[in-house]
């Protein structure tokens, strides 16, 4: 979907997959979200370079995107699997030497 300016409402455990050819601006309006593991700050302007830019939310959020891009919401993401692996590794006994 092509867009000049659009508001996206993401439900919990959802990912917005953005593909853009030029620079776009992204604003987190409410909720919590992250991009490649880095938490987004509310009402701060983020410039995204051309490429694939996924934004994930554990709890739901509202985003504004300015600029031309193609974006869609994905509900099937590997994030819960990543979290389970992280948890298992944190609780694993250290190897004995």
XYZ file of C-alpha atoms in Angstrom:
97
model
C 0.000 0.000 0.000
C 1.510 3.326 -1.031
C 1.229 6.164 1.434
C 2.212 9.815 1.851
C 1.066 10.067 5.463
C -0.724 7.373 7.395
C -1.617 6.401 10.945
C -1.209 2.745 11.886
C -2.820 1.095 14.922
C -0.993 -2.105 15.858
C -2.419 -4.703 18.207
C -0.254 -6.568 20.719
C 2.327 -9.020 19.334
C 2.090 -7.421 15.905
C 4.712 -6.165 13.451
C 4.461 -3.383 10.890
C 6.644 -4.282 7.908
C 7.743 -1.204 6.027
C 9.548 -1.141 2.690
C 10.648 2.251 1.441
C 12.748 3.503 -1.479
C 13.470 6.929 0.038
C 13.634 8.454 3.511
C 10.490 8.267 5.618
C 9.615 9.711 9.021
C 8.131 7.518 11.740
C 6.541 8.765 14.965
C 5.391 6.632 17.900
C 2.186 8.314 19.052
C 1.227 5.961 21.892
C 2.082 2.553 23.290
C 5.405 0.717 23.136
C 7.309 -0.391 20.035
C 10.787 -1.371 18.882
C 12.760 -1.526 15.667
C 15.497 -4.182 15.476
C 15.412 -4.424 19.291
C 15.770 -0.677 19.915
C 12.850 0.847 21.797
C 11.145 3.803 20.104
C 10.529 6.940 22.159
C 7.089 8.514 22.068
C 6.653 11.601 19.846
C 10.253 11.498 18.624
C 10.914 11.728 14.886
C 12.766 8.746 13.413
C 14.215 8.850 9.915
C 14.243 5.478 8.218
C 16.629 4.947 5.332
C 15.555 2.983 2.266
C 15.108 -0.728 2.863
C 13.039 -3.088 4.976
C 12.193 -1.645 8.392
C 10.063 -3.758 10.752
C 8.484 -2.227 13.865
C 7.288 -4.679 16.511
C 5.052 -4.137 19.537
C 4.487 -6.457 22.487
C 1.590 -4.421 23.915
C 0.120 -2.442 21.009
C 0.893 1.030 19.697
C -0.086 3.816 17.335
C 2.402 5.000 14.684
C 2.387 7.837 12.170
C 4.435 7.425 8.997
C 5.235 10.310 6.649
C 6.646 9.573 3.221
C 6.121 7.134 0.409
C 6.369 3.494 1.452
C 4.703 0.139 1.229
C 3.639 -1.242 4.594
C 1.549 -4.054 5.975
C 0.883 -5.645 9.347
C 2.177 -9.107 10.122
C 0.793 -11.157 12.970
C 3.124 -14.118 12.527
C 6.505 -12.999 13.844
C 9.440 -14.852 15.417
C 9.603 -12.475 18.394
C 7.953 -14.783 20.972
C 10.348 -17.563 19.938
C 13.302 -15.183 20.368
C 12.053 -14.252 23.840
C 11.692 -17.922 24.847
C 15.230 -18.730 23.656
C 16.602 -15.697 25.497
C 14.809 -16.770 28.679
C 16.149 -20.334 28.392
C 19.701 -19.103 27.842
C 19.487 -16.749 30.824
C 18.312 -19.563 33.100
C 20.680 -22.218 31.796
C 23.425 -23.435 34.120
C 26.855 -22.281 33.052
C 29.139 -25.010 31.705
C 31.540 -26.410 34.239
C 35.203 -26.516 33.244
